[in-house]
CSV table of C-alpha atoms in Angstrom, one decimal:
chain,number,residue,atom,x,y,z
Q,239,ARG,CA,-7.2,47.7,5.1
Q,240,MET,CA,-7.5,46.6,2.0
Q,241,PRO,CA,-3.4,46.3,0.7
Q,242,ALA,CA,-3.3,45.0,4.2
Q,243,SER,CA,-5.2,41.8,4.6
Q,244,LEU,CA,-3.5,40.6,0.9
Q,245,PRO,CA,-0.7,39.3,2.2
Q,246,GLU,CA,-2.7,37.5,5.1
Q,247,ALA,CA,-5.5,36.1,2.6
Q,248,ASP,CA,-2.5,35.2,0.3
Q,249,ARG,CA,-0.4,33.5,2.7
Q,250,ARG,CA,-3.6,31.3,4.8
Q,251,HIS,CA,-4.7,30.0,0.8
Q,252,ARG,CA,-0.5,28.8,0.4
Q,253,ALA,CA,-0.9,27.3,3.5
Q,254,SER,CA,-3.6,25.7,2.2
Q,255,ALA,CA,-2.9,24.1,-1.3
Q,256,ALA,CA,0.6,22.4,1.0
Q,257,PHE,CA,-2.0,21.3,2.9
Q,258,SER,CA,-3.4,19.8,-0.2
Q,259,LEU,CA,-0.5,18.5,-1.2
Q,260,SER,CA,1.3,17.4,1.5
Q,261,PHE,CA,-2.3,15.0,2.7
Q,262,LEU,CA,-3.1,13.8,-0.9
Q,263,SER,CA,0.8,12.8,-1.1
Q,264,LEU,CA,0.0,11.2,2.3
Q,265,VAL,CA,-3.4,9.5,1.3
Q,266,PHE,CA,-1.2,7.8,-1.9
Q,267,SER,CA,2.1,6.0,-0.1
Q,268,ILE,CA,-0.3,4.9,2.1
Q,269,THR,CA,-2.2,3.6,-0.5
Q,270,ALA,CA,0.8,2.2,-3.0
Q,271,PHE,CA,3.3,0.7,0.0
Q,272,SER,CA,-0.2,-1.2,1.5
Q,273,SER,CA,-0.8,-2.3,-2.0
Q,274,SER,CA,0.4,-5.6,-3.9
Q,275,TYR,CA,0.0,-4.4,-7.8
Q,276,TRP,CA,3.6,-1.8,-7.7
Q,277,CYS,CA,4.5,-4.1,-10.7
Q,278,GLU,CA,1.8,-6.6,-13.2
Q,279,GLY,CA,2.0,-9.3,-16.0
Q,280,THR,CA,2.0,-12.9,-17.1
Q,281,ARG,CA,3.6,-16.7,-16.2
Q,282,LYS,CA,3.9,-19.1,-18.2
Q,283,VAL,CA,2.8,-21.8,-16.8
Q,284,ALA,CA,3.2,-25.8,-17.8
Q,285,LYS,CA,-0.8,-27.5,-18.3
Q,286,PRO,CA,-1.7,-30.0,-15.4
Q,287,PHE,CA,-2.7,-33.6,-16.8
Q,288,CYS,CA,-6.6,-33.2,-17.5
Q,289,THR,CA,-7.7,-35.6,-14.7
Q,290,GLY,CA,-11.9,-36.7,-13.9
Q,291,GLU,CA,-13.9,-35.1,-16.0
Q,292,SER,CA,-12.3,-31.7,-16.7
Q,293,LYS,CA,-12.1,-30.9,-20.2
Q,294,GLY,CA,-10.7,-26.9,-22.0
Q,295,ASP,CA,-7.8,-25.9,-22.8
Q,296,LEU,CA,-6.5,-25.4,-19.7
Q,297,CYS,CA,-4.5,-28.6,-19.5
Q,298,ILE,CA,-3.4,-31.2,-21.0
Q,299,ARG,CA,-6.0,-34.8,-22.8
Q,300,PHE,CA,-4.3,-37.7,-23.2
Q,301,ASN,CA,-5.0,-39.5,-26.1
Q,302,SER,CA,-6.1,-42.9,-24.7
Q,303,PRO,CA,-9.9,-44.4,-24.2
Q,304,ASP,CA,-9.1,-45.6,-20.5
Q,305,ALA,CA,-6.4,-42.6,-18.9
Q,306,ASN,CA,-6.6,-43.7,-14.8
Q,307,SER,CA,-5.6,-47.5,-16.0
Q,308,SER,CA,-1.9,-47.9,-14.8
Q,309,GLN,CA,-1.2,-49.7,-17.6
Q,310,ALA,CA,-2.7,-47.8,-20.5
Q,311,VAL,CA,0.1,-45.3,-22.5
Q,312,GLN,CA,-0.1,-42.0,-22.0
Q,313,TYR,CA,0.0,-40.0,-25.6
Q,314,ILE,CA,0.0,-35.9,-25.4
Q,315,TRP,CA,-0.9,-34.3,-28.2
Q,316,GLU,CA,0.0,-30.8,-27.4
Q,317,THR,CA,3.5,-29.5,-27.8
Q,318,GLY,CA,5.4,-26.2,-28.1
Q,319,ASP,CA,3.7,-23.7,-26.8
Q,320,ASP,CA,0.2,-25.9,-26.3
Q,321,LYS,CA,1.4,-26.7,-23.3
Q,322,PHE,CA,1.9,-23.8,-21.6
Q,323,VAL,CA,-1.1,-21.9,-20.1
Q,324,GLU,CA,-0.2,-17.7,-19.7
Q,325,ARG,CA,-1.7,-16.8,-15.2
Q,326,LYS,CA,-1.6,-13.6,-14.2
Q,327,PHE,CA,0.8,-12.1,-11.3
Q,328,HIS,CA,0.9,-9.0,-8.9
Q,329,ALA,CA,3.8,-8.5,-6.9
Q,330,GLY,CA,4.1,-5.7,-4.6
Q,331,ILE,CA,6.6,-4.4,-1.5
Q,332,TRP,CA,5.3,-7.0,1.0
Q,333,TYR,CA,4.0,-10.0,-1.1
Q,334,SER,CA,3.1,-11.2,-4.5
Q,335,CYS,CA,0.2,-13.2,-6.5
Q,336,GLU,CA,-1.3,-15.2,-9.5
Q,337,GLU,CA,-4.3,-16.0,-10.2
Q,338,MET,CA,-4.8,-20.4,-9.6
Q,339,ILE,CA,-5.2,-22.8,-13.1
Q,340,ASN,CA,-8.9,-24.5,-13.0
Q,341,GLU,CA,-9.8,-22.7,-9.9
Q,342,GLU,CA,-11.0,-19.3,-8.9
Q,343,GLY,CA,-8.8,-17.2,-6.7
Q,344,GLU,CA,-4.9,-16.4,-6.1
Q,345,LYS,CA,-2.4,-17.9,-5.0
Q,346,CYS,CA,-0.4,-15.5,-2.4
Q,347,ARG,CA,3.6,-14.8,-1.5
Q,348,SER,CA,6.3,-13.2,0.7
Q,349,PHE,CA,7.8,-11.4,-2.0
Q,350,ILE,CA,10.5,-10.6,0.8
Q,351,GLY,CA,10.7,-14.3,0.2
Q,352,LEU,CA,11.6,-14.1,-3.5
Q,353,THR,CA,13.5,-11.7,-2.9
Q,354,PRO,CA,17.4,-13.6,-3.7
Q,355,ALA,CA,19.7,-13.0,-0.5
Q,356,SER,CA,22.2,-10.5,-2.5
Q,357,ASP,CA,19.7,-8.1,-2.9
Q,358,ARG,CA,17.2,-9.0,1.1
Q,359,GLY,CA,19.0,-6.2,2.5
Q,360,VAL,CA,18.7,-3.7,0.1
Q,361,LEU,CA,14.9,-4.3,0.1
Q,362,TRP,CA,14.6,-4.0,3.4
Q,363,LEU,CA,16.4,-0.6,3.3
Q,364,SER,CA,13.6,0.9,0.8
Q,365,ILE,CA,10.7,-1.0,3.2
Q,366,VAL,CA,12.6,1.7,6.0
Q,367,ALA,CA,12.4,4.0,4.0
Q,368,GLU,CA,8.9,3.6,2.4
Q,369,LEU,CA,7.8,3.4,6.6
Q,370,LEU,CA,10.4,7.1,7.1
Q,371,TYR,CA,8.7,8.6,4.1
Q,372,VAL,CA,4.7,8.1,5.3
Q,373,ILE,CA,6.1,9.1,8.6
Q,374,LEU,CA,7.7,12.3,7.7
Q,375,LEU,CA,4.4,13.2,5.4
Q,376,LEU,CA,2.6,12.6,8.7
Q,377,THR,CA,4.9,15.1,10.6
Q,378,GLY,CA,4.4,17.8,7.2
Q,379,ASN,CA,0.4,17.2,8.0
Q,380,ILE,CA,0.8,17.7,11.3
Q,381,LEU,CA,3.1,21.4,11.3
Q,382,MET,CA,1.3,22.2,8.4
Q,383,SER,CA,-3.0,21.6,9.8
Q,384,VAL,CA,-1.2,23.4,13.4
Q,385,GLU,CA,0.1,25.9,11.5
Q,386,MET,CA,-3.7,27.3,10.0
Q,387,CYS,CA,-4.6,27.5,13.1
Q,388,TYR,CA,-2.3,29.1,14.5
Q,389,TYR,CA,-2.9,32.6,14.2
Q,390,SER,CA,-1.5,34.1,17.5
Q,391,SER,CA,1.3,35.5,16.6
Q,392,VAL,CA,2.5,35.3,12.7
Q,393,ILE,CA,6.5,34.8,14.0
Q,394,ASP,CA,5.7,31.5,15.9
Q,395,GLY,CA,4.1,30.3,12.1
Q,396,LEU,CA,6.5,31.5,10.3
Q,397,LYS,CA,9.2,28.4,12.6
Q,398,ILE,CA,6.6,26.2,12.3
Q,399,ASN,CA,6.8,27.0,8.7
Q,400,ALA,CA,10.5,26.2,8.2
Q,401,PHE,CA,10.4,23.4,9.6
Q,402,SER,CA,7.5,21.7,8.0
Q,403,ALA,CA,9.1,23.6,5.2
Q,404,VAL,CA,11.9,20.4,6.1
Q,405,VAL,CA,10.2,17.7,6.4
Q,406,THR,CA,8.5,17.5,3.3
Q,407,VAL,CA,11.8,18.3,1.9
Q,408,LEU,CA,13.2,15.0,3.7
Q,409,ALA,CA,10.4,12.9,3.2
Q,410,GLY,CA,10.3,13.1,-0.9
Q,411,LEU,CA,14.2,12.6,-0.8
Q,412,LEU,CA,13.9,9.4,1.5
Q,413,GLY,CA,10.2,8.7,-1.1
Q,414,MET,CA,12.2,9.2,-4.2
Q,415,VAL,CA,15.6,6.1,-3.0
Q,416,ALA,CA,13.1,3.9,-1.7
Q,417,HIS,CA,10.6,4.0,-5.2
Q,418,MET,CA,13.9,3.2,-6.4
Q,419,MET,CA,15.1,0.8,-4.1
Q,420,TYR,CA,12.6,-1.1,-5.3
Q,421,THR,CA,12.1,-0.3,-9.1
Q,422,THR,CA,16.3,-2.3,-8.1
Q,423,VAL,CA,15.6,-5.5,-6.0
Q,424,PHE,CA,12.8,-6.4,-8.7
Q,425,GLN,CA,14.5,-6.1,-11.3
Q,426,MET,CA,17.4,-8.3,-9.8
Q,427,THR,CA,13.9,-11.0,-8.8
Q,428,VAL,CA,13.1,-11.6,-12.2
Q,429,ASN,CA,16.2,-12.0,-13.2
Q,430,LEU,CA,17.0,-14.9,-10.3
Q,431,GLY,CA,14.4,-15.4,-8.3
Q,432,PRO,CA,13.0,-18.6,-8.2
Q,433,GLU,CA,11.9,-20.2,-11.6
Q,434,ASP,CA,8.7,-21.1,-10.5
Q,435,TRP,CA,7.7,-16.9,-10.2
Q,436,ARG,CA,9.6,-15.4,-13.1
Q,437,PRO,CA,7.2,-13.3,-15.0
Q,438,HIS,CA,7.7,-13.6,-19.3
Q,439,THR,CA,6.1,-10.1,-19.4
Q,440,TRP,CA,6.3,-7.7,-16.7
Q,441,ASP,CA,5.3,-3.8,-16.8
Q,442,TYR,CA,5.3,-1.4,-13.6
Q,443,GLY,CA,0.7,-1.4,-12.1
Q,444,TRP,CA,-0.8,1.5,-10.8
Q,445,SER,CA,0.5,1.0,-7.3
Q,446,TYR,CA,3.7,2.5,-9.0
Q,447,CYS,CA,2.8,5.4,-10.6
Q,448,LEU,CA,0.4,5.6,-7.4
Q,449,ALA,CA,3.5,5.9,-4.9
Q,450,TRP,CA,5.4,8.1,-7.8
Q,451,ALA,CA,2.3,10.3,-7.8
Q,452,SER,CA,2.8,10.0,-4.0
Q,453,PHE,CA,6.5,11.8,-4.4
Q,454,ALA,CA,5.0,14.0,-7.2
Q,455,CYS,CA,2.9,16.0,-4.7
Q,456,CYS,CA,5.5,15.9,-2.1
Q,457,MET,CA,7.9,17.9,-3.5
Q,458,ALA,CA,5.0,20.2,-5.1
Q,459,ALA,CA,4.0,20.5,-1.3
Q,460,ALA,CA,8.0,21.4,-0.4
Q,461,VAL,CA,8.0,23.7,-2.9
Q,462,THR,CA,5.0,25.3,-2.4
Q,463,THR,CA,5.8,25.6,1.8
Q,464,ILE,CA,9.6,27.3,1.0
Q,465,ASN,CA,7.4,29.1,-0.8
Q,466,LYS,CA,5.3,30.8,1.4
Q,467,TYR,CA,7.8,31.3,3.8
Q,468,THR,CA,10.2,33.2,2.1
Q,469,LYS,CA,6.8,35.5,0.4
Q,470,THR,CA,6.7,35.9,4.2
Q,471,MET,CA,10.4,36.7,4.7
Q,472,LEU,CA,10.3,39.6,2.2
Q,473,GLU,CA,8.0,41.0,2.6
Q,474,PHE,CA,9.0,41.0,6.9
Q,475,LYS,CA,12.1,42.9,5.4
Q,476,HIS,CA,10.1,45.6,2.7
Q,477,LYS,CA,8.2,46.3,6.1
Q,478,ARG,CA,11.2,46.9,8.0
Q,479,LYS,CA,12.7,49.1,5.6
Q,480,LYS,CA,8.7,50.9,5.1
Q,481,LEU,CA,9.5,51.8,9.0
Q,482,GLU,CA,13.4,52.6,9.8
Q,483,ARG,CA,13.1,54.9,7.0
Q,484,SER,CA,9.7,56.0,8.4
Q,485,LEU,CA,11.7,57.2,12.0
Q,486,LYS,CA,14.7,58.4,10.0
Q,487,ILE,CA,12.4,61.0,8.5
Q,488,LYS,CA,10.6,61.5,12.3
Q,489,TYR,CA,14.1,61.8,13.6
Q,490,LYS,CA,14.7,64.2,11.3
Q,491,PHE,CA,11.3,66.2,11.7
Q,492,PRO,CA,10.3,66.3,14.6
Q,493,ASP,CA,6.5,67.1,14.8
Q,494,HIS,CA,6.2,70.1,17.3
């Protein structure tokens, strides 16, 4: 009895492992898709003129004692890099935000509007692929949960298992294509985007890493599901051969 239950327990463990990886992939993908930290960096921005009582290194000072007088000649002391200040920014699929000078908070604008017109189509394809990626991951999760709770027939479970494996593999391929398309679009926007947005330095952020972690979990779930399906099929073939062999022996030597 014990050896017969071992394959069933192994199948349950594999099914729960595949579901856990797929669910983790879904959570990561939704978090990354909705955030704006795919890329982070700094922008060099010209300092504004100091007004009123504002002082410090974030604005340009004048040598005139009466800066508000229209007749006063104003000389800027800062030269070269002293005329600029670095502002942090972060961008995602939907919008890009950067910190404001001399004020708290951030100013955000649509990343789709910043993308060059020639690359906007690729960005929309990336967005559609990301949405399909999330939908397919959700479908795979539902199928895997149904398979785990469906105990009446192993054959039906195998059919659901095969379908969930196909859906998860398709999701992984779509996710990979979507992430790569966004990477290309962002690099083109850095080179050809608006002058008042182009970053001075930038690197990929935690959302970008999370998106690729989601892809890795998705492919791991697909491999686990396919492995479970293959192993179950081999077990069935082995049992069938044993049954055929025993039937042949019974036919040759009938029990009188």
